[in-house]
Structure formats: C-alpha cells, structure tokens
mmCIF file of C-alpha atoms in Angstrom:
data_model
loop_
_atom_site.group_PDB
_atom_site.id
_atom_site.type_symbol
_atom_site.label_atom_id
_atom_site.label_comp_id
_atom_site.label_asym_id
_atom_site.label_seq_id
_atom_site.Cartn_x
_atom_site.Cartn_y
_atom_site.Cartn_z
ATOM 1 C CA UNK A 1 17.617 2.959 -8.670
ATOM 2 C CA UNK A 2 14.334 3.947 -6.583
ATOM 3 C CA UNK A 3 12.590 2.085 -3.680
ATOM 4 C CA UNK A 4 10.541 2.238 -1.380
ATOM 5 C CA UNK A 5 9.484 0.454 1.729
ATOM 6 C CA UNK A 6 6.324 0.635 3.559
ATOM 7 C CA UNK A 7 7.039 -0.217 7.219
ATOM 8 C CA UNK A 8 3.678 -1.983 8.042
ATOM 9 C CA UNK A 9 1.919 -4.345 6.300
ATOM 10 C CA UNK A 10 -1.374 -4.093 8.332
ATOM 11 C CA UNK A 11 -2.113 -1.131 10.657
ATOM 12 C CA UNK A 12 -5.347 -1.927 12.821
ATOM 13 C CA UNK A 13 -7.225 1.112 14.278
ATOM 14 C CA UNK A 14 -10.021 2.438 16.423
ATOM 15 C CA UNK A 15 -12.883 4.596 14.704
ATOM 16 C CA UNK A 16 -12.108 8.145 15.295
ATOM 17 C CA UNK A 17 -8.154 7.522 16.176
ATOM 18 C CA UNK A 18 -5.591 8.870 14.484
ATOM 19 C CA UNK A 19 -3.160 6.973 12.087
ATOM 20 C CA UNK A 20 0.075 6.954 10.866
ATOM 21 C CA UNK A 21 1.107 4.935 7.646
ATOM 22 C CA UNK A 22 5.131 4.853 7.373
ATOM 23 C CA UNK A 23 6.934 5.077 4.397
ATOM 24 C CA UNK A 24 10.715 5.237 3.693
ATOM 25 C CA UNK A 25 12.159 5.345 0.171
ATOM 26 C CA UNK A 26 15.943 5.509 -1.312
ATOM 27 C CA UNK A 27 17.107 7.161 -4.506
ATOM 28 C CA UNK A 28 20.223 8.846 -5.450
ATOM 29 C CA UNK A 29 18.094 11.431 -7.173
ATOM 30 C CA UNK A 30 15.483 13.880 -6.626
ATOM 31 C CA UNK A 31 11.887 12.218 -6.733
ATOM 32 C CA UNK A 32 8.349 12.745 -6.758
ATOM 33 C CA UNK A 33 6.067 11.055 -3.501
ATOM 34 C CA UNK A 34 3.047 9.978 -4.103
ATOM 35 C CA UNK A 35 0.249 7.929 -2.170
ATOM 36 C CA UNK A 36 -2.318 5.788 -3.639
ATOM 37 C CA UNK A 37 -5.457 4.131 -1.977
ATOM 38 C CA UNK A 38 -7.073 0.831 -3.052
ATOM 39 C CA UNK A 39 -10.844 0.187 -1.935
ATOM 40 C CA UNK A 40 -11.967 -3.747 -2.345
ATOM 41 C CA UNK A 41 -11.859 -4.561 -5.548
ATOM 42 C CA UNK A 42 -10.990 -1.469 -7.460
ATOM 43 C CA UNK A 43 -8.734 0.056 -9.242
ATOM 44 C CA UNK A 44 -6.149 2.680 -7.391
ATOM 45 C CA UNK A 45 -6.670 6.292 -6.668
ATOM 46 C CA UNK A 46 -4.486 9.623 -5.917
ATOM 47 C CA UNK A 47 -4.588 10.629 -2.401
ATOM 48 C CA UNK A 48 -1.759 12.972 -2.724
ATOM 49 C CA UNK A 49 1.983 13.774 -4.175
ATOM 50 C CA UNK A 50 4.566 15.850 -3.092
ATOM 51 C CA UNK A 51 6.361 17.127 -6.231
ATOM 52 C CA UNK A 52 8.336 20.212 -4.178
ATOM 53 C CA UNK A 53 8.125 23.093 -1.939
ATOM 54 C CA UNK A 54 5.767 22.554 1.307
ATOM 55 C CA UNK A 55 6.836 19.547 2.852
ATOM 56 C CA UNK A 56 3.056 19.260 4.268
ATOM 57 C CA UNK A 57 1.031 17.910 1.885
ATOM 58 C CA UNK A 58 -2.627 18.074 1.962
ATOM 59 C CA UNK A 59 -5.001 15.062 -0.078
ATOM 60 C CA UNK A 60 -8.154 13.647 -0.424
ATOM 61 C CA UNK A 61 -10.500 12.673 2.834
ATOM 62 C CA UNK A 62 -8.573 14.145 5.540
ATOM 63 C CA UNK A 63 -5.230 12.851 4.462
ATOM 64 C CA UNK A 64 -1.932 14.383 4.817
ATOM 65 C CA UNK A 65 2.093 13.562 4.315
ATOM 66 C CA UNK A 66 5.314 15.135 5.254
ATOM 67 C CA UNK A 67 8.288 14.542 3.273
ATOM 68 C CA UNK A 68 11.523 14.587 5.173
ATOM 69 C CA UNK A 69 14.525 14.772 3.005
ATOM 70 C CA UNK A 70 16.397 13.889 5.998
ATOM 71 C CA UNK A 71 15.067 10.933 6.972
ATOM 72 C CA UNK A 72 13.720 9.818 3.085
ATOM 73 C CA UNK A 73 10.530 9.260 4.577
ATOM 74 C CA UNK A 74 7.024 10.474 2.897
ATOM 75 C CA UNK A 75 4.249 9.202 6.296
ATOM 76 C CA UNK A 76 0.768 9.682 5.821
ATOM 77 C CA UNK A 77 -1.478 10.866 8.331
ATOM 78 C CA UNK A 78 -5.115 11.317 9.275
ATOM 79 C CA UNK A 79 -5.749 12.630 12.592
ATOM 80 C CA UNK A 80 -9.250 11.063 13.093
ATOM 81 C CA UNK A 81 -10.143 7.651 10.747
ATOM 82 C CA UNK A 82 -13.632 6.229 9.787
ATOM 83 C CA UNK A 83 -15.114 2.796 9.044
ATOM 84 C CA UNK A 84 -14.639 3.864 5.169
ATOM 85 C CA UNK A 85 -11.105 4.661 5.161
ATOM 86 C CA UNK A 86 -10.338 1.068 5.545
ATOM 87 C CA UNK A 87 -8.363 0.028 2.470
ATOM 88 C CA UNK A 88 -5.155 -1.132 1.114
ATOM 89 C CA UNK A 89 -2.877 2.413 1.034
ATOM 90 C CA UNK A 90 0.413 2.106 -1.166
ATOM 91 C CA UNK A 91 3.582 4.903 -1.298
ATOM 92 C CA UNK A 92 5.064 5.290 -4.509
ATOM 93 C CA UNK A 93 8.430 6.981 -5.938
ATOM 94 C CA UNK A 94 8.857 8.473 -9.617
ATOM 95 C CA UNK A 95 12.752 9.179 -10.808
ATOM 96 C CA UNK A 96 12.247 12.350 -12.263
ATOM 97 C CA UNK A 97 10.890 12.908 -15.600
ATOM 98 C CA UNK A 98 10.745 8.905 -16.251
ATOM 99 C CA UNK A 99 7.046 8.361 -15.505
ATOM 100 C CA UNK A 100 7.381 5.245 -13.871
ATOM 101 C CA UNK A 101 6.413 4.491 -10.346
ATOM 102 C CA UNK A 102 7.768 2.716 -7.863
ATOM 103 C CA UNK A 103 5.481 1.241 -5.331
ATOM 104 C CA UNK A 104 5.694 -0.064 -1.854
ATOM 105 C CA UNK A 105 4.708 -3.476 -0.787
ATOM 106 C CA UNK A 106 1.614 -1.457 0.564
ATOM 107 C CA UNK A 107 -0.431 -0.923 3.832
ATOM 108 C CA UNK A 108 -3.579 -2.447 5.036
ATOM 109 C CA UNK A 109 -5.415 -0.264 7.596
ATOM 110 C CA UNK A 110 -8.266 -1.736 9.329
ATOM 111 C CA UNK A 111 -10.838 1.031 10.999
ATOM 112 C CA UNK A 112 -13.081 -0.658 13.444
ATOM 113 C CA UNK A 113 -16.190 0.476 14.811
ATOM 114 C CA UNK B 1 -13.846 11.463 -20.583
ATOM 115 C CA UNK B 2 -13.765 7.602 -19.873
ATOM 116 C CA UNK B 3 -9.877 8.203 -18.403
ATOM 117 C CA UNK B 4 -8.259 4.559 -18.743
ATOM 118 C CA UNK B 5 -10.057 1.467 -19.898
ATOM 119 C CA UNK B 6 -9.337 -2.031 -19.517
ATOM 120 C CA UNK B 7 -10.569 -4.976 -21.456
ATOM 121 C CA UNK B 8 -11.699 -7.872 -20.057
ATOM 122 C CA UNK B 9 -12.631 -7.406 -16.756
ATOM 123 C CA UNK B 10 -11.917 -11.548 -15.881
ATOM 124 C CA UNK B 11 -9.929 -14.152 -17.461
ATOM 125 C CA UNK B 12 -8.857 -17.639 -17.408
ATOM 126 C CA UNK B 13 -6.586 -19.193 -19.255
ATOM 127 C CA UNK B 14 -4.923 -22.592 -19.349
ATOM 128 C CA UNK B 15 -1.241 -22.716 -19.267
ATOM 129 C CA UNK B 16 0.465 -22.845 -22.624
ATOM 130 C CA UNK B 17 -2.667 -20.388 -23.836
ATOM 131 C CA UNK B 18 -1.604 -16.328 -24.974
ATOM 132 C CA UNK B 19 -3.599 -13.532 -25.005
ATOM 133 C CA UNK B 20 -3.880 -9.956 -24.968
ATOM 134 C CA UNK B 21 -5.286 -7.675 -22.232
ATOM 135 C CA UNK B 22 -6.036 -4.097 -23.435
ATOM 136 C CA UNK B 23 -5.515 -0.832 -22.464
ATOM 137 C CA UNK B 24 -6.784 2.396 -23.941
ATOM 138 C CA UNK B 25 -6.824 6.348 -22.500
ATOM 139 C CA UNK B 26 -8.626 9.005 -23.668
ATOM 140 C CA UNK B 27 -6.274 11.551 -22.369
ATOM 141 C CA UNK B 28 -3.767 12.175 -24.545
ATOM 142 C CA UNK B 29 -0.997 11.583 -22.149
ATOM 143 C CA UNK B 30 2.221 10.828 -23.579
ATOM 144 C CA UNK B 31 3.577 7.470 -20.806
ATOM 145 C CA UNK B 32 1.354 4.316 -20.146
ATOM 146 C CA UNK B 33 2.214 1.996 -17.702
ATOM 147 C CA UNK B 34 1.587 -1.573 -16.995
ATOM 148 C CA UNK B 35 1.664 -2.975 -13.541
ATOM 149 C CA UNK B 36 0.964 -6.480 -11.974
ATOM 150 C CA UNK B 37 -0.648 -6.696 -8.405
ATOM 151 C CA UNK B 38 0.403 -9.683 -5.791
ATOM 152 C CA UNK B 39 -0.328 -10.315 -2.152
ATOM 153 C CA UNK B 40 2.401 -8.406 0.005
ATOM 154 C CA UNK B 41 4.334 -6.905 -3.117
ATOM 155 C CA UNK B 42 2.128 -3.771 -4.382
ATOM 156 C CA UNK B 43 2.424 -3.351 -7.851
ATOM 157 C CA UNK B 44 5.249 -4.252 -10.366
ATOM 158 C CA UNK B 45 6.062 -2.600 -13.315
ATOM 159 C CA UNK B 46 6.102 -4.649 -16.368
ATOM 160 C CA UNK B 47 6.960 -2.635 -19.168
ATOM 161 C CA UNK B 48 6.171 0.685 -20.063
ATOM 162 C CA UNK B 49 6.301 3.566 -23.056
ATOM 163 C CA UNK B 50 7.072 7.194 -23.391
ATOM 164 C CA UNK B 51 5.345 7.576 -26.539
ATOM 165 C CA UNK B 52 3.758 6.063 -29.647
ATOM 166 C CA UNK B 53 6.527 3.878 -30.813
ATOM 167 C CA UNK B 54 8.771 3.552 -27.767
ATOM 168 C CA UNK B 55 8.451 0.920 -25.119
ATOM 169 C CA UNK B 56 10.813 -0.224 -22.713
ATOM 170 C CA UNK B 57 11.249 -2.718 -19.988
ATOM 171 C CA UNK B 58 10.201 -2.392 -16.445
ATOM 172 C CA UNK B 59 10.923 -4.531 -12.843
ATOM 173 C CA UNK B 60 9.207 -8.016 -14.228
ATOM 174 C CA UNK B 61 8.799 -7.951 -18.315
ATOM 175 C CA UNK B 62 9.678 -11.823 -18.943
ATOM 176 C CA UNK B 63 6.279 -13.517 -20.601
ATOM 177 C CA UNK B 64 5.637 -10.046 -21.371
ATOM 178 C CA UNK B 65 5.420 -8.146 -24.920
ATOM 179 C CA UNK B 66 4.095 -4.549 -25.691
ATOM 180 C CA UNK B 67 3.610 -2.178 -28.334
ATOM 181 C CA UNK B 68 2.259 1.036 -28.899
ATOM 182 C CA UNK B 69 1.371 2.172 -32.007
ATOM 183 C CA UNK B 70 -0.242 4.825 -31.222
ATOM 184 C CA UNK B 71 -1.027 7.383 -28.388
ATOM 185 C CA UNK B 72 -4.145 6.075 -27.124
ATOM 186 C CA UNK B 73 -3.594 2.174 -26.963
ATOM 187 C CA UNK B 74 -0.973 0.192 -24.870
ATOM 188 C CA UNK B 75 -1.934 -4.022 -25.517
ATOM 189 C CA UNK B 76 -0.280 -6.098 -23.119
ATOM 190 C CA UNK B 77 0.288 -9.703 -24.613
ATOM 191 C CA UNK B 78 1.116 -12.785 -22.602
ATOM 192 C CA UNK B 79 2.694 -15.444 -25.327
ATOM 193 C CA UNK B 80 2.479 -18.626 -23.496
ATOM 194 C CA UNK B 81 0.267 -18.405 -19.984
ATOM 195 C CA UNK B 82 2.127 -19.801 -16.940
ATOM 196 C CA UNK B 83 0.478 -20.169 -13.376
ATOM 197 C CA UNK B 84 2.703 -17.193 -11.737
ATOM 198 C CA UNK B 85 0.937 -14.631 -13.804
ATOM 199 C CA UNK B 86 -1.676 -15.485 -12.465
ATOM 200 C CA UNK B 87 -2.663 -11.641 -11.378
ATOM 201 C CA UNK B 88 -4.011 -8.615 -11.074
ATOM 202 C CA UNK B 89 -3.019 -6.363 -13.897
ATOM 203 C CA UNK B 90 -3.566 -2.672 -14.222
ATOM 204 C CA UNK B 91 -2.687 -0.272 -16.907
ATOM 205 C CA UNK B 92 -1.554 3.475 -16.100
ATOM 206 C CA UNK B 93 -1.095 6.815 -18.024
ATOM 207 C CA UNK B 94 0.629 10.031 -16.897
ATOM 208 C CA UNK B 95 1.755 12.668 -18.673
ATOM 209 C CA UNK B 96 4.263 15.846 -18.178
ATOM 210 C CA UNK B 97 1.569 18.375 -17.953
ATOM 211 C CA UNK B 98 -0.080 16.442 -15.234
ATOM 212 C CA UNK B 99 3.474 16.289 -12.912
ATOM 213 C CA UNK B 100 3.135 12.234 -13.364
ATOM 214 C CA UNK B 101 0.178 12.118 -11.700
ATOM 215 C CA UNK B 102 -0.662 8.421 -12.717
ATOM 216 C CA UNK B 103 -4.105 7.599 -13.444
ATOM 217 C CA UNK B 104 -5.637 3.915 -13.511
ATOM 218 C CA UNK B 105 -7.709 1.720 -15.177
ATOM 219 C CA UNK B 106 -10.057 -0.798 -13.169
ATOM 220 C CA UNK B 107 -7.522 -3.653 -13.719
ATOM 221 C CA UNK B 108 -8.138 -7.468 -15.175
ATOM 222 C CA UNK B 109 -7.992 -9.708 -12.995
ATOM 223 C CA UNK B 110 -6.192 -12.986 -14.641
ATOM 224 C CA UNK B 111 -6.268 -16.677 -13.588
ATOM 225 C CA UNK B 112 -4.049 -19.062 -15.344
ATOM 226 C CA UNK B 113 -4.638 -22.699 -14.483
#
C-alpha cells in the first residue's frame, strides 16, 4: 500500500522568499509523484508529476520538485513566492497503472505582503 | 471541451435523506475517481472505476454506491445521509494516454444536518 505524508500543515512566508513544501511517501512499488494546488474555493489543479527520468521537475508558476528515491521524498520548491501563490498545496502518489491517487493531508502556505 | 462536470454545486440534506451527486467527462478517459475533502486529511478516495462496467472500492466507500454504465458518467449515490459526510466531494478522470494525470471537477460541496 501507498502513502504519503506532508510534513507541514501550514508553511507561513514572506513575499519574495523562497519556500519549501516537504513531502515523504512509502510504497513497495514504483510510483508516480504528483503535486496539486487548491485556490479558495476551487477545484484542484496539476502543478507537476514526476513519472521518471529527471529527478528535477519543472511545473506551473515557478514551481519545481525533486524526487529522491533515497530518501522517498518528492519537495516542492519555488525560489521566490507571491501574494497569489497562497493556497492549500497537496502531494499525491499513484501505484502504477491503478489510476488512483493517494493524497497527503496537504499544505497551507501563507505569502504575506 | 468542458473537462469534468459536477452537478449540484451545493447541497443539504437531512439525515436519513439519499441522493446522487453527478459526475460527467468529456474526455474519453478510461478511470474516474471520486474523492471526499476534510479539514487536515486531503482527499479520500471513495470508490473508483477502470472502465464502463467496473468499479471498485477505495480508502472510505461505506454510505457509498457507484456505477458506471458508461464511459462518460460516474453517479455517486449516498443511500441514507449521515452528518460525517458532510463534505467536500470531487470527481476525477485520468486516463493511460495522459500518464494519470488526474483532472478535476469543481467539487459539491455537501451539508448533511
């Protein structure tokens, strides 16, 4: 079984700092990363996946991830954030071919001016 | 192209009360997916198909039933309404093609009292 675990539940930060979002997973087979953002009140959209090859991945609005095998951990990073990139930010897992996802307990980051 | 849609927007229910929140994709992708949102848990997979005709269980399917009859349409029924579903519920589709790139629908956002 898949899961994953999203280290922070709120992550507070400065205008034009950078951030970090954690995210660990577990699964005794090879998976597919994936983060997801949530703006108030609406629905969820792709940031970025890692599916194989680069471990740098590259998404929407500045984002990026790193998957380390190693460690099982898929962080997401934006080196300088603004007032709009405050949302709710989930990491997810899929098993394979199964098309489900599995989906962290998600991340609240908070951009003030 | 409307991608996913979800019908109704709102609900409210009394407990003891079913209905049936819908869920329709224009994509011809072969999984759909539906999820529940709480406070400080992400999203939940209730239950979820791999084609017309094939449905299967997911993390939290008890009040739960689904079918899917055909390729577009995934209804998710509640048979008798209890205050813990009270929710956020969202409907996903993926397909192989797409690498399980899920795509959502704007969610309903369900009250049972």
């Amino acid at each position: 079984a898949q899961s994953v675990t999203q280290l922070d539940s709120q992550v507070p930060v400065f205008e034009e700092a950078p951030v970090e979002l954690r995210c660990n997973y577990s699964s005794s087979v090879s998976v597919y990363l994936f983060w997801y953002v949530q703006y108030p009140n609406q629905g969820l959209q792709l940031l970025l996946k890692y599916l194989s090859g680069s471990t740098l991945v590259k998404g929407i609005n500045g984002f990026e991830a790193e998957f380390n095998k190693s460690q099982t951990s898929f962080h997401l990073r934006k080196p300088s954030v603004h007032i709009s990139d405050t949302a709710e930010y989930f990491c997810a897992v899929s098993a394979g071919n199964t098309g489900k996802l599995i989906f962290g307990q998600g991340t609240t980051l908070q951009v003030k001016p | 192209n409307a991608g996913v849609t979800q019908t109704p927007k709102f609900q409210v229910l009394k407990t003891g009360q079913s209905m049936t929140l819908q869920c329709a994709q224009d994509m011809n992708h072969e999984y759909m997916s539906w999820y529940r949102q709480d406070p400080g848990m992400g999203l939940r997979l209730i239950h979820y198909s791999v084609g017309a005709g094939i449905t299967d269980q997911g993390e939290v399917p008890n009040g739960y039933n689904v079918s899917r009859s055909t390729t577009e349409d995934f209804p998710l029924r509640l048979l008798s309404a209890a205050p813990s579903q009270t929710s956020v519920y969202f409907c996903a589709s993926t397909s192989v093609a797409g690498a399980y790139e899920q795509y959502f629908g704007p969610g309903t956002r369900l009250t049972v009292t």
